[in-house]
CSV table of C-alpha atoms and ligand atoms in Angstrom, one decimal:
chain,number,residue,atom,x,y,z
A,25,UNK,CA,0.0,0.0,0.0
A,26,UNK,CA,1.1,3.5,-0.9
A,27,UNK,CA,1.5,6.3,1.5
A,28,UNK,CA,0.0,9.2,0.4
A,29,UNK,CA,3.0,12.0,0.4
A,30,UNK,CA,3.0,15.5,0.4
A,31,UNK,CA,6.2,17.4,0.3
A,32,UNK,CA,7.0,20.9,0.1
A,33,UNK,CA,9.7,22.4,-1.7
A,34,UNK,CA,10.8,26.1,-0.4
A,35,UNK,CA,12.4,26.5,-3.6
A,36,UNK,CA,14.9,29.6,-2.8
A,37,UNK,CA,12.9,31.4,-0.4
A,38,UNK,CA,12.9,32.0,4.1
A,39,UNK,CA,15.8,33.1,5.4
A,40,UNK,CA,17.3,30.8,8.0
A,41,UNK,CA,15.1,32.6,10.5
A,42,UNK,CA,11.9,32.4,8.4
A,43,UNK,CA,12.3,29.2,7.5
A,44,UNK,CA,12.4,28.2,11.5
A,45,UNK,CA,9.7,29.9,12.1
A,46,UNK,CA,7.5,28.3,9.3
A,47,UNK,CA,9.0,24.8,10.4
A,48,UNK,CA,7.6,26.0,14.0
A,49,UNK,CA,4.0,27.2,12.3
A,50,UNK,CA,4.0,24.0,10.8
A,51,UNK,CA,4.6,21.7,13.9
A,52,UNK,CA,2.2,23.5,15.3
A,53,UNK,CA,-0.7,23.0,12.7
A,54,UNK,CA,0.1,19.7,12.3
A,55,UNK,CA,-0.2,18.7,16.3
A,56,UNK,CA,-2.9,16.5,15.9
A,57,UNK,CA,-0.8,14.6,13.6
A,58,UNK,CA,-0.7,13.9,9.7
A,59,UNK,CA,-3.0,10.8,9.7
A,60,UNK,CA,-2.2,8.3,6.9
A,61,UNK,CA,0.0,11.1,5.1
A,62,UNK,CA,3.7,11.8,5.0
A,63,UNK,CA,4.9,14.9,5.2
A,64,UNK,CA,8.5,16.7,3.7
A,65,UNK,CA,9.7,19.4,3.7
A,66,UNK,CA,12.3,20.6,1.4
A,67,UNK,CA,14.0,24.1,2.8
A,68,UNK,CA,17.1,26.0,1.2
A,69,UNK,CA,20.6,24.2,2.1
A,70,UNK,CA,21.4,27.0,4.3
A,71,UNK,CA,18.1,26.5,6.8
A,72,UNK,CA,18.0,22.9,6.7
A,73,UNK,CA,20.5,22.8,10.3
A,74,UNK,CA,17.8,24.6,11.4
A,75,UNK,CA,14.6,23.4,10.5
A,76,UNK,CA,16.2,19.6,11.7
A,77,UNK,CA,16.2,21.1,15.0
A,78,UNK,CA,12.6,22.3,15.2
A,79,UNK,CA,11.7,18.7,13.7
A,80,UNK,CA,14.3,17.0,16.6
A,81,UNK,CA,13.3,19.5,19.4
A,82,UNK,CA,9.4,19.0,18.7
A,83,UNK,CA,9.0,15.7,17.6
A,84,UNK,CA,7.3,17.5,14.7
A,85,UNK,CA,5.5,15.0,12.4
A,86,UNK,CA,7.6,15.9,9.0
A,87,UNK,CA,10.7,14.4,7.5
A,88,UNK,CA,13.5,16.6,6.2
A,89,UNK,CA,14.7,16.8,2.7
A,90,UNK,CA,17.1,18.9,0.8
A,91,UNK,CA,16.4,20.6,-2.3
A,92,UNK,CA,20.0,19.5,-4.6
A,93,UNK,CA,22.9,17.0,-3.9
A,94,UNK,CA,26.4,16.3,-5.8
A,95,UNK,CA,26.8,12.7,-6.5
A,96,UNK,CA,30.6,12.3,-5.5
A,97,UNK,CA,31.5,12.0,-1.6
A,98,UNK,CA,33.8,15.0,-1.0
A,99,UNK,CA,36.5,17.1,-2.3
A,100,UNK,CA,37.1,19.9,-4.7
A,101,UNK,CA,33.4,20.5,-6.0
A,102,UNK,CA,33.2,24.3,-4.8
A,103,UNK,CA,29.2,25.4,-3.7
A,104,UNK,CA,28.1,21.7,-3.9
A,105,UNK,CA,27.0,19.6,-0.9
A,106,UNK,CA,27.8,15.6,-0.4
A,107,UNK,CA,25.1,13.0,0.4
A,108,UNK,CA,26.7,12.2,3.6
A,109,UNK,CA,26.3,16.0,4.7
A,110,UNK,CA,22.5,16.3,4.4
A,111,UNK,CA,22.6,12.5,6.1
A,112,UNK,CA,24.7,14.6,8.8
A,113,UNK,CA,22.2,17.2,9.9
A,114,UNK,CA,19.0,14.8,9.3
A,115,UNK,CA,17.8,15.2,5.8
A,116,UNK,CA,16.4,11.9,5.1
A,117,UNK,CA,14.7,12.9,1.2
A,118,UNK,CA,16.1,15.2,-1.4
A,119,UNK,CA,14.5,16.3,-4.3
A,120,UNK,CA,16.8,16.2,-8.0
A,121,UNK,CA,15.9,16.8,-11.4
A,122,UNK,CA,13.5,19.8,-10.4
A,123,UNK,CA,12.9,21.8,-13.9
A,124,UNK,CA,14.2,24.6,-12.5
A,125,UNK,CA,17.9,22.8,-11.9
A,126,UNK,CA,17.4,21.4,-15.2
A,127,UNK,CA,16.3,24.5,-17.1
A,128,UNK,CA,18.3,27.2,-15.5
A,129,UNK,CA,21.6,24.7,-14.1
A,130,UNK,CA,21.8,22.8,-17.0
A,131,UNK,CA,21.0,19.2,-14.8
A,132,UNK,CA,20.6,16.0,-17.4
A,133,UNK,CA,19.0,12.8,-16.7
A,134,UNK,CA,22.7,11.2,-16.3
A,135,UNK,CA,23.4,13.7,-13.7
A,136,UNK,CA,20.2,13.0,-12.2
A,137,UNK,CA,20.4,9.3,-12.0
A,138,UNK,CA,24.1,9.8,-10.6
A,139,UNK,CA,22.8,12.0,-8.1
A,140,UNK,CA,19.3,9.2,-7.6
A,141,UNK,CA,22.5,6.2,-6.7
A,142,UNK,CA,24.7,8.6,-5.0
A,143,UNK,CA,21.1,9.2,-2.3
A,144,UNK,CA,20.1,5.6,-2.4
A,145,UNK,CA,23.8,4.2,-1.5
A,146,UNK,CA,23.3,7.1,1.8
A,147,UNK,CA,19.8,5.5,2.9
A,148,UNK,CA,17.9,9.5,1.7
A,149,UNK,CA,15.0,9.0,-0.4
A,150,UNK,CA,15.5,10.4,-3.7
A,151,UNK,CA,12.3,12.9,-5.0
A,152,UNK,CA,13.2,13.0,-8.5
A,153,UNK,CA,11.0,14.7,-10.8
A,154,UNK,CA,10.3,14.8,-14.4
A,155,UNK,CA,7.5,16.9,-16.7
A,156,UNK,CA,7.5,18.4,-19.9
A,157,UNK,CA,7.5,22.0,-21.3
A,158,UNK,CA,4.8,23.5,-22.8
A,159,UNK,CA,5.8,23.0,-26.3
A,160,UNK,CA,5.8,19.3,-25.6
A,161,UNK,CA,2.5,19.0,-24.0
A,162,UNK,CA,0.8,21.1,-27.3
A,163,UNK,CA,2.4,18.9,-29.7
A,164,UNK,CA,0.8,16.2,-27.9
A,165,UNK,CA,3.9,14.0,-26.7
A,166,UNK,CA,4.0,14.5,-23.8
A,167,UNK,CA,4.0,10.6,-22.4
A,168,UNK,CA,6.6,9.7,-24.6
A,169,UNK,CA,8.7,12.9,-23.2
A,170,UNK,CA,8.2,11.7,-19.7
A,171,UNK,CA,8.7,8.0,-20.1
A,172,UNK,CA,12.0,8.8,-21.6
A,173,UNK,CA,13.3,10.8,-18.8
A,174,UNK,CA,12.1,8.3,-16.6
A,175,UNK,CA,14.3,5.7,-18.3
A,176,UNK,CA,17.3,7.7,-18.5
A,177,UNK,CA,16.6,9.1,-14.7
A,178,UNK,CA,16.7,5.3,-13.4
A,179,UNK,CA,19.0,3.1,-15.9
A,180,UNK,CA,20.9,0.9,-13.7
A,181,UNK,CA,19.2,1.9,-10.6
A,182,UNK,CA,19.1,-0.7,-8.2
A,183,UNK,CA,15.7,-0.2,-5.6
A,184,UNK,CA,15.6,-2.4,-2.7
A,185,UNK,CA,13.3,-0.9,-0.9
A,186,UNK,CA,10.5,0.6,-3.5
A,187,UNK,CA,9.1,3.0,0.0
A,188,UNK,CA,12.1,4.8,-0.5
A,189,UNK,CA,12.5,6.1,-3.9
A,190,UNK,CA,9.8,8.3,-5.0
A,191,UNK,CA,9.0,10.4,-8.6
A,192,UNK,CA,7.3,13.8,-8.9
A,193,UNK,CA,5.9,14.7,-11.7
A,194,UNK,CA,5.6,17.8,-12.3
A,195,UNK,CA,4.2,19.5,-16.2
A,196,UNK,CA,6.4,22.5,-16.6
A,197,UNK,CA,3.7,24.9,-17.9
A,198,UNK,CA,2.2,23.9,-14.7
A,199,UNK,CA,4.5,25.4,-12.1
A,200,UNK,CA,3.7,28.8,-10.1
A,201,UNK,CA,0.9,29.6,-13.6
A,202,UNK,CA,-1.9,28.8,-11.3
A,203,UNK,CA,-2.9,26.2,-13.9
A,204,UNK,CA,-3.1,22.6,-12.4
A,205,UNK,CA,-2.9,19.9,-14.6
A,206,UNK,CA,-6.3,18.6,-14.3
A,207,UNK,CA,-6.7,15.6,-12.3
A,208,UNK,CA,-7.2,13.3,-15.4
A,209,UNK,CA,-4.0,14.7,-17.2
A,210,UNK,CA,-1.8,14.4,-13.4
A,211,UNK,CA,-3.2,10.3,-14.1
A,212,UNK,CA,-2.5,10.0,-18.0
A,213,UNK,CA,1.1,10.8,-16.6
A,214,UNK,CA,1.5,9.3,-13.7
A,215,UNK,CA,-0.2,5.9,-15.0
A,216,UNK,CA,2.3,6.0,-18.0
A,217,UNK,CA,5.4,6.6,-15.8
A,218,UNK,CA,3.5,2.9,-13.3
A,219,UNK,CA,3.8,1.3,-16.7
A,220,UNK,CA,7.4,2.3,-17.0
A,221,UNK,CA,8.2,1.3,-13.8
A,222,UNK,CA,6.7,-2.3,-14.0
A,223,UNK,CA,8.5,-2.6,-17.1
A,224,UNK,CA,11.5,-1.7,-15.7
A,225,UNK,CA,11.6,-2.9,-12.3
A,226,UNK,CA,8.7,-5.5,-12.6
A,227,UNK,CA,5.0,-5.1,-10.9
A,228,UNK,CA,5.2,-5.7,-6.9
A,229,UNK,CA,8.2,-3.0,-6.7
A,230,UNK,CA,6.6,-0.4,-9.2
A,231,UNK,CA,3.5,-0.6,-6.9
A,232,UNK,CA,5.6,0.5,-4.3
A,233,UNK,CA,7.0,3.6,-5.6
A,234,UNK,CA,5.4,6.5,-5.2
A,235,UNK,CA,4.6,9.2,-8.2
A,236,UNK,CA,3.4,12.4,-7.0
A,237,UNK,CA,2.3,15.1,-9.1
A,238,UNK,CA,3.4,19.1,-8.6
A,239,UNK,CA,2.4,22.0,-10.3
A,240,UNK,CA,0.1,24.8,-8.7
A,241,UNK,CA,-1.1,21.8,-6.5
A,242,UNK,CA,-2.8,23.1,-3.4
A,243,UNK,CA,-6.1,22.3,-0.6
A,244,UNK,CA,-8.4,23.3,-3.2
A,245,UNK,CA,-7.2,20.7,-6.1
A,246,UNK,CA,-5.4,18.0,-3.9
A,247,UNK,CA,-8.0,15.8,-2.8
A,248,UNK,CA,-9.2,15.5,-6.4
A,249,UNK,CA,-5.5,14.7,-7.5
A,250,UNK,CA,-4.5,11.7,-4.9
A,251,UNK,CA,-8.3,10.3,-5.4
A,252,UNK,CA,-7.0,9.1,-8.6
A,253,UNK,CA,-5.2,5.7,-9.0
A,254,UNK,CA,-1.6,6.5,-9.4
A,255,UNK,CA,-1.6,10.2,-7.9
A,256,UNK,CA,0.0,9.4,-4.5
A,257,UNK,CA,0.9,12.9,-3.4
A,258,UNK,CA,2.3,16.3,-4.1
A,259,UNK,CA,5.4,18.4,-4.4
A,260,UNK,CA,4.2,22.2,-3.5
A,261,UNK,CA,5.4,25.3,-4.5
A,262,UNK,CA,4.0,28.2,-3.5
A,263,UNK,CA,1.2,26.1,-1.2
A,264,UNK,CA,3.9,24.9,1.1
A,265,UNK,CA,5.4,28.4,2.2
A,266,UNK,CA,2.4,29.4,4.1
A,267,UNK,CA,1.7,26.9,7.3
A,268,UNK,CA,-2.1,26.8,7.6
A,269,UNK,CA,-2.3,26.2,4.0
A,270,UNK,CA,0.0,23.7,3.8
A,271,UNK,CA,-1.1,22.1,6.6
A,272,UNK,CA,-4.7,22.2,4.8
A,273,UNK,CA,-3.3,20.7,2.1
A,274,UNK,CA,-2.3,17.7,4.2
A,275,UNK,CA,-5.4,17.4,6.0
A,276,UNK,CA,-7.5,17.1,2.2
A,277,UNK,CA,-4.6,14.7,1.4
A,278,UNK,CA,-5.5,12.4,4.0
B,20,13P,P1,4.1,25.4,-7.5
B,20,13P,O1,3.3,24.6,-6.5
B,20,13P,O2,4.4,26.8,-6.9
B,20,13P,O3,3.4,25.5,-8.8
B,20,13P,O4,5.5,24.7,-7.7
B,20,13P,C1,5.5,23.4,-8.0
B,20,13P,C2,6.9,22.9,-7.9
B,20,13P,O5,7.8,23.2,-8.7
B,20,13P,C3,7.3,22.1,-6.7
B,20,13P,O6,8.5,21.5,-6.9
């Protein structure tokens, strides 16, 4: 059985400040707990120390993730941060292959599966998304666009345990527009990218993984997204940077 996930990427925004003080909002909202549903969230490198103390201090009910990782263990790789440092301060997830890395930092499907085997080998949960570009989506190719990134994303990816390796999907015309996917389109994708994975990795571990959807997801449009078969959660944007919203979010999730 899936567990529905939501997980909110900060994207570059809250200082190391702010983003302690959303992590407290958060616990906070979430006191009651997070029923069925788990929750991530993804802060800039520079809070994450932070935020990982809220979550140890409070017992909050969210796992940590980072939002980028380099795929080789240490040395001379100037701004970049190794697996065994986010495993250091508590991020147990970490998102890779976000549009924005690949559109603005040049990041390719072989540096995303690098960085998807580098995770795995350090026990963090890889969040690695995929989604295509408007131009794609109007030419009507879109599911041959995303199936292909999904092969190149996991080629020689080993997955012991299926719980811990998780796909967003995420339509880049989609992201901070304001225009979801519609539910239906988040499940011609995601039920594609099942396929894939059973044809990859074979039918009991791709009905394991989890494939989330993200793009202007929020509490209005989420219960409507997970209801359908393959949808099993979000990555949010914008929704995650405000804590009753986010926490709203969660709550339709469940
Ligand atoms: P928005 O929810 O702001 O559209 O962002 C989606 C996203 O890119 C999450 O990674």
């Amino acid at each position: 059985m899936r567990k529905v996930m939501i997980a909110g990427n900060w994207k570059m925004n809250k200082t190391f400040s702010e983003g302690v003080e959303l992590a407290l909002a958060l616990n906070e909202e979430l006191k009651d707990g997070t029923g069925d549903v788990e929750v991530v969230v993804c802060p800039p490198a520079v809070d994450l120390k932070g935020v990982a103390e809220v979550i140890e201090q409070n017992d909050a009910p969210f796992g940590l993730g980072a939002q980028n990782v380099y795929w080789e263990e240490k040395g001379a790789f100037t701004g970049e941060t190794a697996p065994d440092m986010l495993t250091a301060i508590g991020a147990g997830y970490c998102i890779i292959g976000h549009s924005e890395r690949r559109g603005y930092f040049g990041e390719t499907d072989e540096d995303i599966n690098k960085k998807a085997k580098a995770l795995m080998a350090h026990g963090i949960v890889p969040i690695s998304c995929c989604g295509e570009p408007l131009e794609i989506r109007e030419a009507g190719t879109h599911v041959e666009f995303v199936v292909n990134q999904i092969k190149a994303d996991t080629a020689d990816l080993v997955i012991d345990d299926p719980a811990k390796y998780v796909i967003a999907y995420e339509p880049i015309w989609a992201i901070g527009t304001g225009k979801t996917a519609t539910a239906d389109d988040a499940q011609e994708v995601c039920g594609a990218i099942r396929e894939t994975l059973v044809e990859i990795f074979g039918a009991e571990t791709a009905a394991e993984i989890r494939v989330l959807y993200g793009g202007s997801a929020n509490e209005k449009n989420i219960a409507d997204l997970v209801a359908k078969p393959d949808v099993d959660g979000a990555l949010v944007g914008g929704a995650s940077l405000k804590a009753p919203q986010f926490a709203e979010m969660v709550k339709n999730a469940q």
